[in-house]
JSON list of C-alpha atoms in Angstrom, two decimals:
[
{"chain": "A", "resi": 168, "resn": "UNK", "atom": "CA", "xyz": [213.58, 6.77, -81.62]},
{"chain": "A", "resi": 169, "resn": "UNK", "atom": "CA", "xyz": [210.52, 5.93, -83.02]},
{"chain": "A", "resi": 170, "resn": "UNK", "atom": "CA", "xyz": [208.69, 8.56, -82.32]},
{"chain": "A", "resi": 171, "resn": "UNK", "atom": "CA", "xyz": [212.02, 10.57, -83.26]},
{"chain": "A", "resi": 172, "resn": "UNK", "atom": "CA", "xyz": [212.13, 9.13, -86.77]},
{"chain": "A", "resi": 173, "resn": "UNK", "atom": "CA", "xyz": [208.75, 10.38, -87.89]},
{"chain": "A", "resi": 174, "resn": "UNK", "atom": "CA", "xyz": [209.14, 14.31, -88.04]},
{"chain": "A", "resi": 175, "resn": "UNK", "atom": "CA", "xyz": [213.13, 13.75, -89.33]},
{"chain": "A", "resi": 176, "resn": "UNK", "atom": "CA", "xyz": [211.55, 11.94, -92.35]},
{"chain": "A", "resi": 177, "resn": "UNK", "atom": "CA", "xyz": [208.16, 12.79, -93.13]},
{"chain": "A", "resi": 178, "resn": "UNK", "atom": "CA", "xyz": [208.63, 16.63, -92.60]},
{"chain": "A", "resi": 179, "resn": "UNK", "atom": "CA", "xyz": [209.66, 17.16, -95.95]},
{"chain": "A", "resi": 180, "resn": "UNK", "atom": "CA", "xyz": [206.28, 15.73, -97.28]},
{"chain": "A", "resi": 181, "resn": "UNK", "atom": "CA", "xyz": [204.12, 17.07, -94.64]},
{"chain": "A", "resi": 182, "resn": "UNK", "atom": "CA", "xyz": [205.44, 20.40, -95.45]},
{"chain": "A", "resi": 183, "resn": "UNK", "atom": "CA", "xyz": [204.13, 19.62, -99.03]},
{"chain": "A", "resi": 184, "resn": "UNK", "atom": "CA", "xyz": [200.54, 18.43, -98.47]},
{"chain": "A", "resi": 185, "resn": "UNK", "atom": "CA", "xyz": [200.08, 21.23, -96.34]},
{"chain": "A", "resi": 186, "resn": "UNK", "atom": "CA", "xyz": [200.57, 23.06, -99.55]},
{"chain": "A", "resi": 187, "resn": "UNK", "atom": "CA", "xyz": [204.28, 24.66, -98.81]},
{"chain": "A", "resi": 188, "resn": "UNK", "atom": "CA", "xyz": [206.68, 24.21, -101.58]},
{"chain": "A", "resi": 189, "resn": "UNK", "atom": "CA", "xyz": [209.28, 21.36, -101.04]},
{"chain": "A", "resi": 190, "resn": "UNK", "atom": "CA", "xyz": [212.05, 23.85, -100.88]},
{"chain": "A", "resi": 191, "resn": "UNK", "atom": "CA", "xyz": [210.06, 25.18, -97.23]},
{"chain": "A", "resi": 192, "resn": "UNK", "atom": "CA", "xyz": [210.30, 22.50, -96.06]},
{"chain": "A", "resi": 193, "resn": "UNK", "atom": "CA", "xyz": [213.93, 21.52, -96.66]},
{"chain": "A", "resi": 194, "resn": "UNK", "atom": "CA", "xyz": [214.38, 24.68, -95.17]},
{"chain": "A", "resi": 195, "resn": "UNK", "atom": "CA", "xyz": [211.83, 23.13, -91.66]},
{"chain": "A", "resi": 196, "resn": "UNK", "atom": "CA", "xyz": [214.63, 20.42, -91.77]},
{"chain": "A", "resi": 197, "resn": "UNK", "atom": "CA", "xyz": [217.18, 22.27, -91.69]},
{"chain": "A", "resi": 198, "resn": "UNK", "atom": "CA", "xyz": [216.30, 24.21, -89.33]},
{"chain": "A", "resi": 199, "resn": "UNK", "atom": "CA", "xyz": [214.84, 21.04, -87.57]},
{"chain": "A", "resi": 200, "resn": "UNK", "atom": "CA", "xyz": [218.47, 19.25, -88.09]},
{"chain": "A", "resi": 201, "resn": "UNK", "atom": "CA", "xyz": [220.28, 22.45, -87.04]},
{"chain": "A", "resi": 202, "resn": "UNK", "atom": "CA", "xyz": [218.59, 22.48, -83.91]},
{"chain": "A", "resi": 203, "resn": "UNK", "atom": "CA", "xyz": [219.62, 18.92, -83.29]},
{"chain": "A", "resi": 204, "resn": "UNK", "atom": "CA", "xyz": [223.28, 19.97, -83.05]},
{"chain": "A", "resi": 205, "resn": "UNK", "atom": "CA", "xyz": [223.06, 22.48, -80.70]},
{"chain": "A", "resi": 206, "resn": "UNK", "atom": "CA", "xyz": [220.41, 20.68, -78.72]},
{"chain": "A", "resi": 207, "resn": "UNK", "atom": "CA", "xyz": [223.47, 17.91, -78.18]},
{"chain": "A", "resi": 208, "resn": "UNK", "atom": "CA", "xyz": [225.46, 20.59, -76.68]},
{"chain": "A", "resi": 209, "resn": "UNK", "atom": "CA", "xyz": [223.05, 21.62, -74.13]},
{"chain": "A", "resi": 210, "resn": "UNK", "atom": "CA", "xyz": [221.90, 18.53, -72.84]},
{"chain": "A", "resi": 211, "resn": "UNK", "atom": "CA", "xyz": [225.31, 17.54, -72.25]},
{"chain": "A", "resi": 212, "resn": "UNK", "atom": "CA", "xyz": [225.66, 20.68, -69.81]},
{"chain": "A", "resi": 213, "resn": "UNK", "atom": "CA", "xyz": [222.16, 19.83, -68.89]},
{"chain": "A", "resi": 214, "resn": "UNK", "atom": "CA", "xyz": [223.46, 16.07, -68.10]},
{"chain": "A", "resi": 215, "resn": "UNK", "atom": "CA", "xyz": [225.85, 16.88, -66.47]},
{"chain": "A", "resi": 216, "resn": "UNK", "atom": "CA", "xyz": [223.77, 19.24, -63.70]},
{"chain": "A", "resi": 217, "resn": "UNK", "atom": "CA", "xyz": [220.42, 16.61, -63.44]},
{"chain": "A", "resi": 218, "resn": "UNK", "atom": "CA", "xyz": [221.77, 13.43, -64.64]},
{"chain": "A", "resi": 219, "resn": "UNK", "atom": "CA", "xyz": [221.70, 10.95, -67.11]},
{"chain": "A", "resi": 220, "resn": "UNK", "atom": "CA", "xyz": [218.14, 9.64, -66.16]},
{"chain": "A", "resi": 221, "resn": "UNK", "atom": "CA", "xyz": [216.20, 12.77, -65.23]},
{"chain": "A", "resi": 222, "resn": "UNK", "atom": "CA", "xyz": [218.12, 14.31, -68.85]},
{"chain": "A", "resi": 223, "resn": "UNK", "atom": "CA", "xyz": [216.91, 11.79, -70.85]},
{"chain": "A", "resi": 224, "resn": "UNK", "atom": "CA", "xyz": [213.00, 12.11, -68.71]},
{"chain": "A", "resi": 225, "resn": "UNK", "atom": "CA", "xyz": [212.55, 16.54, -70.20]},
{"chain": "A", "resi": 226, "resn": "UNK", "atom": "CA", "xyz": [213.63, 15.36, -73.49]},
{"chain": "A", "resi": 227, "resn": "UNK", "atom": "CA", "xyz": [211.32, 12.71, -73.35]},
{"chain": "A", "resi": 228, "resn": "UNK", "atom": "CA", "xyz": [208.25, 14.76, -72.27]},
{"chain": "A", "resi": 229, "resn": "UNK", "atom": "CA", "xyz": [209.14, 17.89, -74.17]},
{"chain": "A", "resi": 230, "resn": "UNK", "atom": "CA", "xyz": [209.66, 15.93, -77.45]},
{"chain": "A", "resi": 231, "resn": "UNK", "atom": "CA", "xyz": [206.45, 14.40, -77.17]},
{"chain": "A", "resi": 232, "resn": "UNK", "atom": "CA", "xyz": [204.87, 18.60, -76.77]},
{"chain": "A", "resi": 233, "resn": "UNK", "atom": "CA", "xyz": [206.88, 19.13, -79.68]},
{"chain": "A", "resi": 234, "resn": "UNK", "atom": "CA", "xyz": [205.60, 15.67, -81.22]},
{"chain": "A", "resi": 235, "resn": "UNK", "atom": "CA", "xyz": [201.62, 16.89, -80.00]},
{"chain": "A", "resi": 236, "resn": "UNK", "atom": "CA", "xyz": [202.05, 20.63, -82.26]},
{"chain": "A", "resi": 237, "resn": "UNK", "atom": "CA", "xyz": [202.57, 18.81, -85.31]},
{"chain": "A", "resi": 238, "resn": "UNK", "atom": "CA", "xyz": [199.43, 17.88, -85.52]},
{"chain": "A", "resi": 239, "resn": "UNK", "atom": "CA", "xyz": [197.96, 20.74, -84.74]},
{"chain": "A", "resi": 240, "resn": "UNK", "atom": "CA", "xyz": [199.71, 23.47, -86.82]},
{"chain": "A", "resi": 241, "resn": "UNK", "atom": "CA", "xyz": [199.40, 23.52, -90.77]},
{"chain": "A", "resi": 242, "resn": "UNK", "atom": "CA", "xyz": [200.60, 27.34, -90.95]},
{"chain": "A", "resi": 243, "resn": "UNK", "atom": "CA", "xyz": [204.62, 27.68, -92.21]},
{"chain": "A", "resi": 244, "resn": "UNK", "atom": "CA", "xyz": [205.33, 29.46, -89.29]},
{"chain": "A", "resi": 245, "resn": "UNK", "atom": "CA", "xyz": [204.22, 27.54, -87.25]},
{"chain": "A", "resi": 246, "resn": "UNK", "atom": "CA", "xyz": [206.09, 24.60, -89.09]},
{"chain": "A", "resi": 247, "resn": "UNK", "atom": "CA", "xyz": [209.36, 26.67, -88.32]},
{"chain": "A", "resi": 248, "resn": "UNK", "atom": "CA", "xyz": [208.96, 27.73, -84.81]},
{"chain": "A", "resi": 249, "resn": "UNK", "atom": "CA", "xyz": [207.89, 23.52, -83.76]},
{"chain": "A", "resi": 250, "resn": "UNK", "atom": "CA", "xyz": [210.55, 22.46, -86.30]},
{"chain": "A", "resi": 251, "resn": "UNK", "atom": "CA", "xyz": [212.17, 24.25, -83.73]},
{"chain": "A", "resi": 252, "resn": "UNK", "atom": "CA", "xyz": [211.60, 22.84, -80.55]},
{"chain": "A", "resi": 253, "resn": "UNK", "atom": "CA", "xyz": [211.64, 19.35, -82.13]},
{"chain": "A", "resi": 254, "resn": "UNK", "atom": "CA", "xyz": [215.81, 20.56, -82.75]},
{"chain": "A", "resi": 255, "resn": "UNK", "atom": "CA", "xyz": [215.99, 21.02, -79.23]},
{"chain": "A", "resi": 256, "resn": "UNK", "atom": "CA", "xyz": [214.54, 18.41, -77.84]},
{"chain": "A", "resi": 257, "resn": "UNK", "atom": "CA", "xyz": [215.25, 15.93, -80.03]},
{"chain": "A", "resi": 258, "resn": "UNK", "atom": "CA", "xyz": [219.33, 15.60, -80.51]},
{"chain": "A", "resi": 259, "resn": "UNK", "atom": "CA", "xyz": [220.07, 15.31, -77.07]},
{"chain": "A", "resi": 260, "resn": "UNK", "atom": "CA", "xyz": [218.26, 12.44, -76.20]},
{"chain": "A", "resi": 261, "resn": "UNK", "atom": "CA", "xyz": [220.64, 9.94, -77.36]},
{"chain": "A", "resi": 262, "resn": "UNK", "atom": "CA", "xyz": [223.54, 11.36, -76.28]},
{"chain": "A", "resi": 263, "resn": "UNK", "atom": "CA", "xyz": [222.25, 11.00, -72.67]},
{"chain": "A", "resi": 264, "resn": "UNK", "atom": "CA", "xyz": [221.20, 7.75, -73.09]},
{"chain": "A", "resi": 265, "resn": "UNK", "atom": "CA", "xyz": [225.05, 6.35, -73.00]},
{"chain": "A", "resi": 266, "resn": "UNK", "atom": "CA", "xyz": [225.52, 8.55, -69.37]},
{"chain": "A", "resi": 267, "resn": "UNK", "atom": "CA", "xyz": [222.34, 7.70, -68.17]},
{"chain": "A", "resi": 268, "resn": "UNK", "atom": "CA", "xyz": [224.25, 3.86, -69.06]},
{"chain": "A", "resi": 269, "resn": "UNK", "atom": "CA", "xyz": [227.73, 4.94, -67.41]},
{"chain": "A", "resi": 270, "resn": "UNK", "atom": "CA", "xyz": [225.89, 6.51, -64.19]},
{"chain": "A", "resi": 271, "resn": "UNK", "atom": "CA", "xyz": [223.76, 3.40, -63.27]},
{"chain": "A", "resi": 272, "resn": "UNK", "atom": "CA", "xyz": [226.17, -0.10, -64.11]},
{"chain": "A", "resi": 273, "resn": "UNK", "atom": "CA", "xyz": [230.53, -0.63, -64.28]},
{"chain": "A", "resi": 274, "resn": "UNK", "atom": "CA", "xyz": [232.26, 0.93, -66.26]},
{"chain": "A", "resi": 275, "resn": "UNK", "atom": "CA", "xyz": [232.54, -2.74, -67.01]},
{"chain": "A", "resi": 276, "resn": "UNK", "atom": "CA", "xyz": [229.60, -2.83, -67.94]},
{"chain": "A", "resi": 277, "resn": "UNK", "atom": "CA", "xyz": [229.44, 0.10, -70.14]},
{"chain": "A", "resi": 278, "resn": "UNK", "atom": "CA", "xyz": [230.33, -0.81, -73.74]},
{"chain": "A", "resi": 279, "resn": "UNK", "atom": "CA", "xyz": [227.93, -3.91, -73.98]},
{"chain": "A", "resi": 280, "resn": "UNK", "atom": "CA", "xyz": [224.80, -2.37, -72.60]},
{"chain": "A", "resi": 281, "resn": "UNK", "atom": "CA", "xyz": [225.73, 0.67, -74.79]},
{"chain": "A", "resi": 282, "resn": "UNK", "atom": "CA", "xyz": [226.44, -0.80, -78.45]},
{"chain": "A", "resi": 283, "resn": "UNK", "atom": "CA", "xyz": [223.33, -2.82, -77.87]},
{"chain": "A", "resi": 284, "resn": "UNK", "atom": "CA", "xyz": [221.38, 1.21, -76.16]},
{"chain": "A", "resi": 285, "resn": "UNK", "atom": "CA", "xyz": [222.22, 2.02, -79.62]},
{"chain": "A", "resi": 286, "resn": "UNK", "atom": "CA", "xyz": [221.36, -0.12, -82.13]},
{"chain": "A", "resi": 287, "resn": "UNK", "atom": "CA", "xyz": [217.62, -0.69, -80.34]},
{"chain": "A", "resi": 288, "resn": "UNK", "atom": "CA", "xyz": [217.86, 3.22, -81.50]},
{"chain": "A", "resi": 289, "resn": "UNK", "atom": "CA", "xyz": [218.73, 2.86, -84.71]},
{"chain": "A", "resi": 290, "resn": "UNK", "atom": "CA", "xyz": [216.45, -0.20, -85.68]},
{"chain": "A", "resi": 291, "resn": "UNK", "atom": "CA", "xyz": [214.07, 3.02, -83.67]},
{"chain": "A", "resi": 292, "resn": "UNK", "atom": "CA", "xyz": [214.63, 5.40, -86.02]},
{"chain": "A", "resi": 293, "resn": "UNK", "atom": "CA", "xyz": [214.77, 2.95, -89.24]},
{"chain": "A", "resi": 294, "resn": "UNK", "atom": "CA", "xyz": [211.26, 1.06, -87.79]},
{"chain": "A", "resi": 295, "resn": "UNK", "atom": "CA", "xyz": [210.04, 5.13, -87.01]},
{"chain": "A", "resi": 296, "resn": "UNK", "atom": "CA", "xyz": [210.34, 6.43, -90.60]},
{"chain": "A", "resi": 297, "resn": "UNK", "atom": "CA", "xyz": [208.93, 2.97, -92.06]},
{"chain": "A", "resi": 298, "resn": "UNK", "atom": "CA", "xyz": [205.76, 3.22, -89.20]},
{"chain": "A", "resi": 299, "resn": "UNK", "atom": "CA", "xyz": [205.19, 6.51, -90.10]},
{"chain": "A", "resi": 300, "resn": "UNK", "atom": "CA", "xyz": [205.15, 6.76, -94.06]},
{"chain": "A", "resi": 301, "resn": "UNK", "atom": "CA", "xyz": [202.27, 2.80, -93.46]},
{"chain": "A", "resi": 302, "resn": "UNK", "atom": "CA", "xyz": [200.27, 5.47, -90.95]},
{"chain": "A", "resi": 303, "resn": "UNK", "atom": "CA", "xyz": [200.19, 7.13, -93.85]},
{"chain": "A", "resi": 304, "resn": "UNK", "atom": "CA", "xyz": [199.79, 5.68, -96.58]},
{"chain": "A", "resi": 305, "resn": "UNK", "atom": "CA", "xyz": [196.66, 3.70, -94.77]},
{"chain": "A", "resi": 306, "resn": "UNK", "atom": "CA", "xyz": [195.29, 7.37, -93.85]},
{"chain": "A", "resi": 307, "resn": "UNK", "atom": "CA", "xyz": [196.23, 9.95, -95.54]},
{"chain": "A", "resi": 308, "resn": "UNK", "atom": "CA", "xyz": [197.30, 11.94, -92.62]},
{"chain": "A", "resi": 309, "resn": "UNK", "atom": "CA", "xyz": [200.76, 12.29, -90.53]},
{"chain": "A", "resi": 310, "resn": "UNK", "atom": "CA", "xyz": [199.00, 14.53, -88.20]},
{"chain": "A", "resi": 311, "resn": "UNK", "atom": "CA", "xyz": [197.83, 10.06, -87.56]},
{"chain": "A", "resi": 312, "resn": "UNK", "atom": "CA", "xyz": [201.50, 9.08, -87.67]},
{"chain": "A", "resi": 313, "resn": "UNK", "atom": "CA", "xyz": [202.52, 12.30, -85.25]},
{"chain": "A", "resi": 314, "resn": "UNK", "atom": "CA", "xyz": [200.05, 11.24, -83.30]},
{"chain": "A", "resi": 315, "resn": "UNK", "atom": "CA", "xyz": [201.31, 7.34, -82.68]},
{"chain": "A", "resi": 316, "resn": "UNK", "atom": "CA", "xyz": [204.76, 9.07, -82.20]},
{"chain": "A", "resi": 317, "resn": "UNK", "atom": "CA", "xyz": [203.39, 11.01, -79.22]},
{"chain": "A", "resi": 318, "resn": "UNK", "atom": "CA", "xyz": [201.77, 7.36, -77.41]},
{"chain": "A", "resi": 319, "resn": "UNK", "atom": "CA", "xyz": [205.88, 5.73, -78.05]},
{"chain": "A", "resi": 320, "resn": "UNK", "atom": "CA", "xyz": [207.04, 8.72, -76.43]},
{"chain": "A", "resi": 321, "resn": "UNK", "atom": "CA", "xyz": [204.67, 8.17, -73.62]},
{"chain": "A", "resi": 322, "resn": "UNK", "atom": "CA", "xyz": [205.96, 5.11, -73.24]},
{"chain": "A", "resi": 323, "resn": "UNK", "atom": "CA", "xyz": [209.44, 6.01, -73.21]},
{"chain": "A", "resi": 324, "resn": "UNK", "atom": "CA", "xyz": [208.18, 7.71, -70.31]},
{"chain": "A", "resi": 325, "resn": "UNK", "atom": "CA", "xyz": [207.33, 5.55, -68.33]},
{"chain": "A", "resi": 326, "resn": "UNK", "atom": "CA", "xyz": [209.94, 3.21, -68.89]},
{"chain": "A", "resi": 327, "resn": "UNK", "atom": "CA", "xyz": [212.28, 5.93, -67.77]},
{"chain": "A", "resi": 328, "resn": "UNK", "atom": "CA", "xyz": [210.74, 6.41, -64.96]},
{"chain": "A", "resi": 329, "resn": "UNK", "atom": "CA", "xyz": [210.53, 3.04, -63.05]},
{"chain": "A", "resi": 330, "resn": "UNK", "atom": "CA", "xyz": [214.05, 3.55, -64.08]},
{"chain": "A", "resi": 331, "resn": "UNK", "atom": "CA", "xyz": [214.27, 6.08, -61.75]},
{"chain": "A", "resi": 332, "resn": "UNK", "atom": "CA", "xyz": [211.57, 5.00, -59.64]},
{"chain": "A", "resi": 333, "resn": "UNK", "atom": "CA", "xyz": [213.56, 1.54, -58.77]},
{"chain": "A", "resi": 334, "resn": "UNK", "atom": "CA", "xyz": [217.43, 1.99, -59.28]},
{"chain": "A", "resi": 335, "resn": "UNK", "atom": "CA", "xyz": [219.80, 1.63, -56.68]},
{"chain": "A", "resi": 336, "resn": "UNK", "atom": "CA", "xyz": [219.89, 3.83, -53.67]},
{"chain": "A", "resi": 337, "resn": "UNK", "atom": "CA", "xyz": [224.11, 4.17, -53.51]},
{"chain": "A", "resi": 338, "resn": "UNK", "atom": "CA", "xyz": [223.52, 5.03, -57.52]},
{"chain": "A", "resi": 339, "resn": "UNK", "atom": "CA", "xyz": [223.42, 9.05, -57.49]},
{"chain": "A", "resi": 340, "resn": "UNK", "atom": "CA", "xyz": [221.80, 10.41, -61.17]},
{"chain": "A", "resi": 341, "resn": "UNK", "atom": "CA", "xyz": [225.17, 12.78, -61.52]},
{"chain": "A", "resi": 342, "resn": "UNK", "atom": "CA", "xyz": [228.48, 11.53, -61.63]},
{"chain": "A", "resi": 343, "resn": "UNK", "atom": "CA", "xyz": [230.27, 12.96, -59.05]},
{"chain": "A", "resi": 344, "resn": "UNK", "atom": "CA", "xyz": [233.80, 14.95, -59.38]}
]
C-alpha cells in the first residue's frame, strides 16, 4: 500500500509540477479513482477464477509497471492513460487480500488475520503518502518517489511469491464451490 498511495496522494501536485493546471490534475485523479472502482469489480471476478494470491501478484506486478511509467510520462494525455491504467489495477488489490487470507487460513482465524492485514494496509497508505512527500522535499522530483514506490511493489511481489511457493499442498489457490 506504500506504493499504492504515492500517486493517489501526489498526482495532482505532480501534474502541477509538470506545468498542467490543478483542474487537470484533479481530472487525472478522478479518472484514476473511477478506474479503481471498476478494478474492484474486475479483480473480484478474477479472484474467483485464479485465487486471491495470484490476483494480488498480478495486480502488484501491473501496479509496479504503471507506477514505473509515471516516472517516464510528462504529457497530459500520457498522464491520463497511466492514471487510468494505475486505477484499473490498484483498486482490486486490497480486497484480494481478504480472499487470499480466507483461502489460506481457517474461517475461525479470518477476522483477526484480515483485521491485521487491513490495518497494515492503512498504515502503508499513510506512510506512502508521507514518504512520497519526504522524497519530493529532498529531491524536488516525484520521479524518485515513484521509483521508491516501484521498489516497494517489487518487495511485495517477492513476499507473495514466497507465499505462493510455500503454501500448504492441500490448500487450493481458488475457492472450492
